[in-house]
CSV table of N, CA and C in Angstrom, one decimal:
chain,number,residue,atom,x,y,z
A,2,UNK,N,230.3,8.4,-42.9
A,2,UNK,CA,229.2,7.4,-42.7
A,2,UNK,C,228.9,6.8,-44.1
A,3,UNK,N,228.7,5.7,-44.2
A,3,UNK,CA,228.4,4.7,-45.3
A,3,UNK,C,226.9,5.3,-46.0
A,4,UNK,N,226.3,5.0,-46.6
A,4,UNK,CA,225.2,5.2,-47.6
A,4,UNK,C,224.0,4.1,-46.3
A,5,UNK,N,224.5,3.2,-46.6
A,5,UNK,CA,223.8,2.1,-45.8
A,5,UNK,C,223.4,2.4,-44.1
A,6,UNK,N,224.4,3.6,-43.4
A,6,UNK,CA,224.5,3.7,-42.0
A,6,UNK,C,223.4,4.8,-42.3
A,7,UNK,N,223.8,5.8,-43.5
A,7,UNK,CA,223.2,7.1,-43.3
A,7,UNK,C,221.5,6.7,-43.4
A,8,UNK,N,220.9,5.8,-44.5
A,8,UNK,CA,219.6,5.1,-44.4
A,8,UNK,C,219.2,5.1,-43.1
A,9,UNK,N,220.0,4.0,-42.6
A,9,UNK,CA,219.3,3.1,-41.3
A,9,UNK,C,219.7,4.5,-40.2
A,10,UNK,N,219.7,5.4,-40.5
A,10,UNK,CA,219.7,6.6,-39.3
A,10,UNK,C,218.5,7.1,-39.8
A,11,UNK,N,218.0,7.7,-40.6
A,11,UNK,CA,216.8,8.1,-41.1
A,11,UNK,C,215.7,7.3,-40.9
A,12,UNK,N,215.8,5.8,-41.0
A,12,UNK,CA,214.8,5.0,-40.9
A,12,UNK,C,214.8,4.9,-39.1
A,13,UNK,N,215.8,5.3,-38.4
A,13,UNK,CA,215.3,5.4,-37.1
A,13,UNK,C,214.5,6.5,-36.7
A,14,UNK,N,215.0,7.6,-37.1
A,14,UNK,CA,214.2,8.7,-37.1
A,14,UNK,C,212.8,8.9,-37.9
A,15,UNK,N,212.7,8.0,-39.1
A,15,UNK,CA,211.1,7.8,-39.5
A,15,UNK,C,210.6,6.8,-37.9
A,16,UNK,N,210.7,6.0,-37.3
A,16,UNK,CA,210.0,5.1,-36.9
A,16,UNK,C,210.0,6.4,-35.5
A,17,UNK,N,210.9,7.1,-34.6
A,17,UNK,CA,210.8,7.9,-33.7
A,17,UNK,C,209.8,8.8,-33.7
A,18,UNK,N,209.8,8.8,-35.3
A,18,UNK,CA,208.6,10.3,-35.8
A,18,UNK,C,207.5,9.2,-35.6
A,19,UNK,N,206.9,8.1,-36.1
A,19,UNK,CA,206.0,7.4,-36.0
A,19,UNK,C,205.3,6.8,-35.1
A,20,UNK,N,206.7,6.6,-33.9
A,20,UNK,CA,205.7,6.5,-32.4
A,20,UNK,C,205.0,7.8,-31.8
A,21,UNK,N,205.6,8.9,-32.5
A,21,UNK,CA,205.0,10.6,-31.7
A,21,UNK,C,203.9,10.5,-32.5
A,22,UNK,N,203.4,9.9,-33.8
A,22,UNK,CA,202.4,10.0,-34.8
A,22,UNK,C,201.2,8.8,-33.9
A,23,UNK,N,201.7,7.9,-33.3
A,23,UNK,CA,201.1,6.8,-32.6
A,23,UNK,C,200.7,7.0,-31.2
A,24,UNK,N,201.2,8.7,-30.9
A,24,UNK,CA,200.9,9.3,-29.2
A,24,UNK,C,200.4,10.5,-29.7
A,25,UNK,N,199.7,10.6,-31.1
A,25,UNK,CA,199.1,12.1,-30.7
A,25,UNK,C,199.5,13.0,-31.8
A,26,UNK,N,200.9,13.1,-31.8
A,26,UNK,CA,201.7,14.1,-32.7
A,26,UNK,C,202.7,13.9,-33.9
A,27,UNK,N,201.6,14.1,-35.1
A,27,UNK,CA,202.6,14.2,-36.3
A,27,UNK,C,203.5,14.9,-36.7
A,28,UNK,N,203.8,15.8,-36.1
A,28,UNK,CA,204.5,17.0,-36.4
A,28,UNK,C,206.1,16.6,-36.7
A,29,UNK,N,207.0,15.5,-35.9
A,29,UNK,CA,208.3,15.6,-36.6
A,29,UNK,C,208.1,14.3,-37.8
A,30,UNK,N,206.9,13.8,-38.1
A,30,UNK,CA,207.2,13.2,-39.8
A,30,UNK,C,207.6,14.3,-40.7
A,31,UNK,N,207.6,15.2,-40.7
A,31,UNK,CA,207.8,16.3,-41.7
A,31,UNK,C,209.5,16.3,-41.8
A,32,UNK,N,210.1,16.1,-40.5
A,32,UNK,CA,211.4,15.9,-40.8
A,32,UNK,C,211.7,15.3,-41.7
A,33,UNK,N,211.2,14.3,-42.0
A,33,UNK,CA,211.6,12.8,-42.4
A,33,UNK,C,211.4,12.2,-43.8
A,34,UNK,N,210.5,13.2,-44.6
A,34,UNK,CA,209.7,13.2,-45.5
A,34,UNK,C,210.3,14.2,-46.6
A,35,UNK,N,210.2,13.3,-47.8
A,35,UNK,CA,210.5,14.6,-48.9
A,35,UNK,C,208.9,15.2,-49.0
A,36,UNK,N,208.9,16.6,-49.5
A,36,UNK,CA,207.9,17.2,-49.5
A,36,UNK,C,207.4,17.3,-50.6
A,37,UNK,N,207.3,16.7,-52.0
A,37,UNK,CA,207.1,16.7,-52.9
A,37,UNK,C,205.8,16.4,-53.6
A,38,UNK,N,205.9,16.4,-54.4
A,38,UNK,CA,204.1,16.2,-55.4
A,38,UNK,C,203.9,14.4,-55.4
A,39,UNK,N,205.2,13.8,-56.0
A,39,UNK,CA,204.9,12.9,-56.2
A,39,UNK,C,205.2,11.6,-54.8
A,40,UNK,N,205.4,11.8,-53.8
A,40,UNK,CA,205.5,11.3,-52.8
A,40,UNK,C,204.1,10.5,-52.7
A,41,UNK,N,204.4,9.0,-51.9
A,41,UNK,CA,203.5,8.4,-51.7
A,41,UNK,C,203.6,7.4,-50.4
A,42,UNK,N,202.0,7.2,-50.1
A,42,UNK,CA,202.2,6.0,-48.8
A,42,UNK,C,200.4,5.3,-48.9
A,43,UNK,N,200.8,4.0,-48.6
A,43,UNK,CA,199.4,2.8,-48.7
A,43,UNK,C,200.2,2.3,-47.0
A,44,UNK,N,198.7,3.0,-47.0
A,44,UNK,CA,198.8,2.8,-44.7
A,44,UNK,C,198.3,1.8,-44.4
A,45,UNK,N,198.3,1.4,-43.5
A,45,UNK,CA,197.5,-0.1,-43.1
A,45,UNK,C,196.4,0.5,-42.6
A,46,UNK,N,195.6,1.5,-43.1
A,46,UNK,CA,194.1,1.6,-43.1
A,46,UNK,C,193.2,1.8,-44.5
A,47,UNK,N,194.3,1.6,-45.0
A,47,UNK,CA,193.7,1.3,-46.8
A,47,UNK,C,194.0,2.7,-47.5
A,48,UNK,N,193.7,2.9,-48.7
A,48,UNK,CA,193.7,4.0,-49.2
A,48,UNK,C,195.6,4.4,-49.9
A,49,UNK,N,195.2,5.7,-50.9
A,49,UNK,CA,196.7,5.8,-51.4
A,49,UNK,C,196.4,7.3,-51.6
A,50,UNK,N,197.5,7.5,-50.8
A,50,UNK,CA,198.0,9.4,-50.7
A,50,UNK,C,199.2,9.4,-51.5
A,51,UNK,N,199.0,10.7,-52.3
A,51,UNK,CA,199.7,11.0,-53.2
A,51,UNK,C,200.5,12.7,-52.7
A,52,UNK,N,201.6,13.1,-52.8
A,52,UNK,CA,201.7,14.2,-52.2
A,52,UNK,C,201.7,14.4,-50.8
A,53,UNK,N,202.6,15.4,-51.1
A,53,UNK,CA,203.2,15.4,-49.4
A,53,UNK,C,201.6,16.5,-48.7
A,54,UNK,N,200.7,16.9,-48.9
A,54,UNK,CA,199.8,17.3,-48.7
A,54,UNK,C,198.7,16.2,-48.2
A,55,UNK,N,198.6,15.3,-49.3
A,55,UNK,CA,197.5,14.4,-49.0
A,55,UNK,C,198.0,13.2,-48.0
A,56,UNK,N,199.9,12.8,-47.8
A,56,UNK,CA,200.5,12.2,-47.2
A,56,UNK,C,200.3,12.7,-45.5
A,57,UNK,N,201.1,14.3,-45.6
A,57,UNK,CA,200.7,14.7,-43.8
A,57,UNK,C,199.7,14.4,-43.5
A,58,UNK,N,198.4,14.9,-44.0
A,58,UNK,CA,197.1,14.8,-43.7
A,58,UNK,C,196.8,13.6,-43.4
A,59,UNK,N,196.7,12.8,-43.7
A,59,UNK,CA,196.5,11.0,-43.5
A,59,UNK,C,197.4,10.8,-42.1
A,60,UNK,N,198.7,11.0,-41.7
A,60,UNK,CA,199.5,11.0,-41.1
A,60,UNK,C,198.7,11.4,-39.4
A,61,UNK,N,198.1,12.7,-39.8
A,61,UNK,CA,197.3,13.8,-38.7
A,61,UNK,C,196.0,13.2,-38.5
A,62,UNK,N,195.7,12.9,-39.8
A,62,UNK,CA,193.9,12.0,-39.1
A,62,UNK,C,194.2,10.7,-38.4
A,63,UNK,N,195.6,10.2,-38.3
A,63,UNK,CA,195.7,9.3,-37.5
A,63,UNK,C,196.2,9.5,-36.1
A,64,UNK,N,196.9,10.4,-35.8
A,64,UNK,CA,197.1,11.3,-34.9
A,64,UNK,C,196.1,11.3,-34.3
A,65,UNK,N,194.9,12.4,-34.4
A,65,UNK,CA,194.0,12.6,-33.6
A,65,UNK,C,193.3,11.7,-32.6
A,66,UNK,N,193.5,10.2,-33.4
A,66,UNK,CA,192.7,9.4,-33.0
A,66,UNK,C,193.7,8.3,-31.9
A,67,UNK,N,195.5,8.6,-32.3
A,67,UNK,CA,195.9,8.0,-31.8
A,67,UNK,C,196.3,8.0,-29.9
A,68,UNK,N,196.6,7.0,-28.9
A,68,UNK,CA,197.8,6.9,-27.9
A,68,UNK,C,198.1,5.9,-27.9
A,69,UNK,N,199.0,6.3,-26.8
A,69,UNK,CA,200.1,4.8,-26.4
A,69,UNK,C,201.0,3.9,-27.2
A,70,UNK,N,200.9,4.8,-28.3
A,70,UNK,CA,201.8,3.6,-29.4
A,70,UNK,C,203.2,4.0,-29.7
A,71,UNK,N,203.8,2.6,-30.3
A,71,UNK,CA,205.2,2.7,-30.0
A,71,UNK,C,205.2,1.9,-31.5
A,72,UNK,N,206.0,2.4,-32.6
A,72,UNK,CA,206.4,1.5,-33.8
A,72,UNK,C,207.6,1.2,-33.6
A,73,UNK,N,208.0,-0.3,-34.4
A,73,UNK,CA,209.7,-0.5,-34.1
A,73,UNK,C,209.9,-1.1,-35.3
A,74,UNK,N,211.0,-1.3,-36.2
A,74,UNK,CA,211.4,-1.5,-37.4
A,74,UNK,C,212.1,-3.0,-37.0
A,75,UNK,N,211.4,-4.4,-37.5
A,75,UNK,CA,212.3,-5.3,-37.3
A,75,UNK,C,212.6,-6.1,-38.5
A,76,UNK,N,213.7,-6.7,-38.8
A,76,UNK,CA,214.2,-7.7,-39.9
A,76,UNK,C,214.6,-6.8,-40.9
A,77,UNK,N,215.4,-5.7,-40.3
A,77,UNK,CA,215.6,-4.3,-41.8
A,77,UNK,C,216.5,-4.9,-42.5
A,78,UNK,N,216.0,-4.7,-43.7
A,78,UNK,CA,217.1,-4.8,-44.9
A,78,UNK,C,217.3,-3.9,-46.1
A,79,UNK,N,218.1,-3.3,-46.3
A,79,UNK,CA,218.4,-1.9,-46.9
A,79,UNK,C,219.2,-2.3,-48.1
A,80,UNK,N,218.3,-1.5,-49.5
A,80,UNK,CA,219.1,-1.9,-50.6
A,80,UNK,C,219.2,-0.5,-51.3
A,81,UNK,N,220.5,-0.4,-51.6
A,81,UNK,CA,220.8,1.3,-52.5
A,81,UNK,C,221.5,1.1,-54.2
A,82,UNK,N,220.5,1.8,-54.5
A,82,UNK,CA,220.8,2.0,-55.8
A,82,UNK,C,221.0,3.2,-56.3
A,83,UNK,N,221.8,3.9,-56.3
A,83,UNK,CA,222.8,5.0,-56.6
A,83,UNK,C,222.0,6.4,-55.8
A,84,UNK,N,220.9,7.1,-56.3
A,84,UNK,CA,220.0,7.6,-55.0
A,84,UNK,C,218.8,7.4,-54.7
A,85,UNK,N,218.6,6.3,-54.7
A,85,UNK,CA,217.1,5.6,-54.0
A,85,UNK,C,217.7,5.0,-53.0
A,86,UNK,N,216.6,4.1,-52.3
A,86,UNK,CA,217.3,3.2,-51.2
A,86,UNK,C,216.2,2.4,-50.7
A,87,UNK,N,215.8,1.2,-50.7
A,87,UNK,CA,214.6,0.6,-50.4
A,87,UNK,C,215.0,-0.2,-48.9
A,88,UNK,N,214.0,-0.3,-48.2
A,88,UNK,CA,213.9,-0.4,-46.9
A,88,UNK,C,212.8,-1.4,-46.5
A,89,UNK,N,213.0,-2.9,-46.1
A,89,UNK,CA,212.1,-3.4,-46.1
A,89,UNK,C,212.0,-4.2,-44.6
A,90,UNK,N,211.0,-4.7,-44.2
A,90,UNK,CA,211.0,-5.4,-42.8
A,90,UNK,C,210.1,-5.3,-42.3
A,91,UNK,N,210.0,-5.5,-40.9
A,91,UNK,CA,208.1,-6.3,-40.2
A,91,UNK,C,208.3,-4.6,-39.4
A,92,UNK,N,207.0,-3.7,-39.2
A,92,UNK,CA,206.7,-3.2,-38.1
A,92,UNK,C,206.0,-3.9,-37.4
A,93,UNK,N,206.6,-3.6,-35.9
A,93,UNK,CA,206.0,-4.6,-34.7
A,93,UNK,C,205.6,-3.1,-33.9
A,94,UNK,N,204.6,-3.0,-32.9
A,94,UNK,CA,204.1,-2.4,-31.5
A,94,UNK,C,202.8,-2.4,-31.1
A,95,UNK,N,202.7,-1.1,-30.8
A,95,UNK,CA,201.3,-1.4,-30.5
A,95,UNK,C,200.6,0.4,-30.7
A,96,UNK,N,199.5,0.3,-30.5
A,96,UNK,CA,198.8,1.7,-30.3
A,96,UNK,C,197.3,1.3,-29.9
A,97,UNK,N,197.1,2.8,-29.3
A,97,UNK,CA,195.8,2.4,-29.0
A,97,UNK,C,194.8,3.6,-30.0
A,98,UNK,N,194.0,2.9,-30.6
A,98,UNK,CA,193.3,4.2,-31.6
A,98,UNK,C,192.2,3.7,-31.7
A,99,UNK,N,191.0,5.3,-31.1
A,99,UNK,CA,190.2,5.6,-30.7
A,99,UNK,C,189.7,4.9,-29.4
A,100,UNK,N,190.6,4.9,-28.5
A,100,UNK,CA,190.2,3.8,-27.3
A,100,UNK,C,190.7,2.1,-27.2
A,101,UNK,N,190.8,2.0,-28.6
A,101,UNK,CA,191.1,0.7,-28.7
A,101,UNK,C,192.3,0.0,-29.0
A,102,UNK,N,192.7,-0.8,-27.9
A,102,UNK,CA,194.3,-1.4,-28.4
A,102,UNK,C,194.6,-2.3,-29.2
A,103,UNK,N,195.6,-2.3,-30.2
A,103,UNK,CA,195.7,-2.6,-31.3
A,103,UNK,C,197.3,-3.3,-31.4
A,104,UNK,N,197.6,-4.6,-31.5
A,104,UNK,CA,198.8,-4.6,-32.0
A,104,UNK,C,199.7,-5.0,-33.6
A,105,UNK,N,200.6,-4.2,-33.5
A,105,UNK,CA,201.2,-3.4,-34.6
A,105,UNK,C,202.2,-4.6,-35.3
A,106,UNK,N,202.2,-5.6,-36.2
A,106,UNK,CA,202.5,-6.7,-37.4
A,106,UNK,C,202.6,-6.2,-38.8
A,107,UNK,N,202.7,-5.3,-38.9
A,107,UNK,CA,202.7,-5.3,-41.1
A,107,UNK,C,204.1,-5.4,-41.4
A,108,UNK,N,204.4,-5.9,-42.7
A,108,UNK,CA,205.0,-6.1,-43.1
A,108,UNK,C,205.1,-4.6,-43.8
A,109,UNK,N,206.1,-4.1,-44.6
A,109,UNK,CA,206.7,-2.7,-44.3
A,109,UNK,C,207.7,-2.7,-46.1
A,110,UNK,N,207.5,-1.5,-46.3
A,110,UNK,CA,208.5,-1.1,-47.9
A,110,UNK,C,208.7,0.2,-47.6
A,111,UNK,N,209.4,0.8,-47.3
A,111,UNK,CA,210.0,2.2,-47.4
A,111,UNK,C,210.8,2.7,-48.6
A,112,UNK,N,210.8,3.6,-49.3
A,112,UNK,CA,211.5,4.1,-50.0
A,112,UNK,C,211.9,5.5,-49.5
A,113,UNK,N,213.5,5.7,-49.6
A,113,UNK,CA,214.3,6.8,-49.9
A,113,UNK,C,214.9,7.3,-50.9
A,114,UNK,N,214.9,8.8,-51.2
A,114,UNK,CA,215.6,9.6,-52.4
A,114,UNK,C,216.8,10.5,-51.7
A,115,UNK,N,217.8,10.2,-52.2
A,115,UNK,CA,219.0,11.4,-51.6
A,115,UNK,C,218.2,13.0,-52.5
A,116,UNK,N,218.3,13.9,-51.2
A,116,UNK,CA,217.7,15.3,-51.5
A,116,UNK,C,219.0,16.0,-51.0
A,117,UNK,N,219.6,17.0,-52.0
A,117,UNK,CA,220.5,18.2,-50.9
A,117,UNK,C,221.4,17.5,-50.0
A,118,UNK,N,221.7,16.1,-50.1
A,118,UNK,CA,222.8,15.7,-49.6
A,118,UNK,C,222.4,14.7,-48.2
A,119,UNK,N,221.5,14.6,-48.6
A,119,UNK,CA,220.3,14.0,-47.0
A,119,UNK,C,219.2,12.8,-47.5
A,120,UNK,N,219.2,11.6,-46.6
A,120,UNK,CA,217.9,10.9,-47.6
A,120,UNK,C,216.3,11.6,-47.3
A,121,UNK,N,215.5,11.2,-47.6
A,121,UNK,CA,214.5,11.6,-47.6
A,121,UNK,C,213.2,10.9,-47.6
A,122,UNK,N,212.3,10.4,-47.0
A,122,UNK,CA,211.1,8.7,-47.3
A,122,UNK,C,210.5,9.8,-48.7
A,123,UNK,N,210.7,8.8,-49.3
A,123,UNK,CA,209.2,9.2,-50.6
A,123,UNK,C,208.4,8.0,-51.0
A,124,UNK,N,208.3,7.5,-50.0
A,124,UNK,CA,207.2,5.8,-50.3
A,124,UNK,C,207.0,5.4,-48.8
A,125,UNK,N,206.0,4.7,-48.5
A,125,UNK,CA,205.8,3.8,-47.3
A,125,UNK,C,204.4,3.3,-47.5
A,126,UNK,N,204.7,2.0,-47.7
A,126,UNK,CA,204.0,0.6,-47.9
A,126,UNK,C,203.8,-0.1,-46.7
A,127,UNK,N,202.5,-0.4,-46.0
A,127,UNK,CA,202.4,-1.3,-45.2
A,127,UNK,C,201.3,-2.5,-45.6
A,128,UNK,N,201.3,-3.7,-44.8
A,128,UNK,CA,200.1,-4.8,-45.1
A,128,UNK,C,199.0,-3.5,-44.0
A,129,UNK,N,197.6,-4.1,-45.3
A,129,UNK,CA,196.5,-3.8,-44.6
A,129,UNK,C,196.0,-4.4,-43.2
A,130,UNK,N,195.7,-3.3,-42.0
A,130,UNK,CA,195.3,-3.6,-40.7
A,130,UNK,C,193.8,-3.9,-40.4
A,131,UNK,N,193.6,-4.9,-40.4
A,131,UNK,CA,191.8,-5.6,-40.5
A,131,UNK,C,191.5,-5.3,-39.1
A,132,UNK,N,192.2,-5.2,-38.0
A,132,UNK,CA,191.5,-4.3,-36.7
A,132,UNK,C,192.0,-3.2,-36.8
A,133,UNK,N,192.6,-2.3,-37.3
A,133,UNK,CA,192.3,-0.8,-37.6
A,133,UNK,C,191.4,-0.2,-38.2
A,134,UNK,N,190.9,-0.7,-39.1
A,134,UNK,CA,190.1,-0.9,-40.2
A,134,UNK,C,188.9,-0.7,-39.4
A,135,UNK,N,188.7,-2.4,-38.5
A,135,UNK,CA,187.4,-2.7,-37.5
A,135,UNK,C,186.7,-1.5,-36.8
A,136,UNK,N,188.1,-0.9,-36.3
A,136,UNK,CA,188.1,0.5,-34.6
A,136,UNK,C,187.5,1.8,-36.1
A,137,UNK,N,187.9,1.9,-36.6
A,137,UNK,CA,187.8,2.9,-37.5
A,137,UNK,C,186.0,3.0,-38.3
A,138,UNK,N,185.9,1.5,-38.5
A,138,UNK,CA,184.3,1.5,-39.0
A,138,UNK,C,183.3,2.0,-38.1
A,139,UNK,N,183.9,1.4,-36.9
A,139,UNK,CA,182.9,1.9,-35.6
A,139,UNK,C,182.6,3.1,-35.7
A,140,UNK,N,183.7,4.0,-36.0
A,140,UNK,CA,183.7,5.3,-35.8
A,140,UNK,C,182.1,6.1,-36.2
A,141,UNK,N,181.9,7.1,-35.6
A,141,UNK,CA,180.9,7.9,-36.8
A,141,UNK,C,181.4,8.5,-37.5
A,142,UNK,N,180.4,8.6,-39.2
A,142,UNK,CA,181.0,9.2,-40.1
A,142,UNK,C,180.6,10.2,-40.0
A,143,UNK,N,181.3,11.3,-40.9
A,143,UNK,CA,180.5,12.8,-40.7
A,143,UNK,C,180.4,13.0,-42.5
């Protein structure tokens, strides 16, 4: 399998793991994910997690709140440079979080590092979500 195939198989399996994160369950992003310190993601609810600690956790508080959603990876375009690999293109779907339905437009940066012979996400960049944002203010704070 090409460098280019073995990405765009990962990046299916990140977006697979992302609709179970968009119904409830974050549990197979961990596949998908290097687990590292310096790992990072800017979500389309603002904010920047550093670490695969402060990364899952962001992943799960959106979880809790999430159903019905379905992410899909469109206009991919995959660039490798010896073991990185950048990944860019529109997420399109939808979700419903905290009751409220929402559909799913950001524009999208993924980054991969070859780990142990396997890629791995250690970046994900999305455009900021101004109605996720909205459903989320509503929320009470604690």
């Amino acid at each position: 399998m090409s460098p280019e195939d073995e990405v765009r198989t990962v990046s299916l399996r990140f977006y697979a793991a992302l609709s179970h994160m968009a119904n409830g369950d974050a549990k197979p992003l961990a596949g998908v994910w290097s687990q590292g310190a310096m790992v990072t993601a800017l979500h389309p609810i603002g904010g920047r997690q550093v670490g695969w600690d402060a990364v899952r956790s962001s992943f799960e508080q959106v979880a809790r709140l999430a159903s019905g959603g379905k992410v899909e990876l469109q206009q991919q375009r995959i660039h490798i440079a010896g073991e990185l690999a950048c990944e860019t293109g529109i997420e399109q779907g939808q979700i419903t979080l905290a009751g409220q339905k929402i559909a799913i437009e950001h524009r999208v940066t993924n980054l991969y590092q070859r780990e142990g012979g396997s890629w791995k996400m250690i970046h994900h960049h999305t455009d900021i979500s101004p109605a996720m944002l909205a459903v989320l203010d509503r929320l009470p704070h604690s």
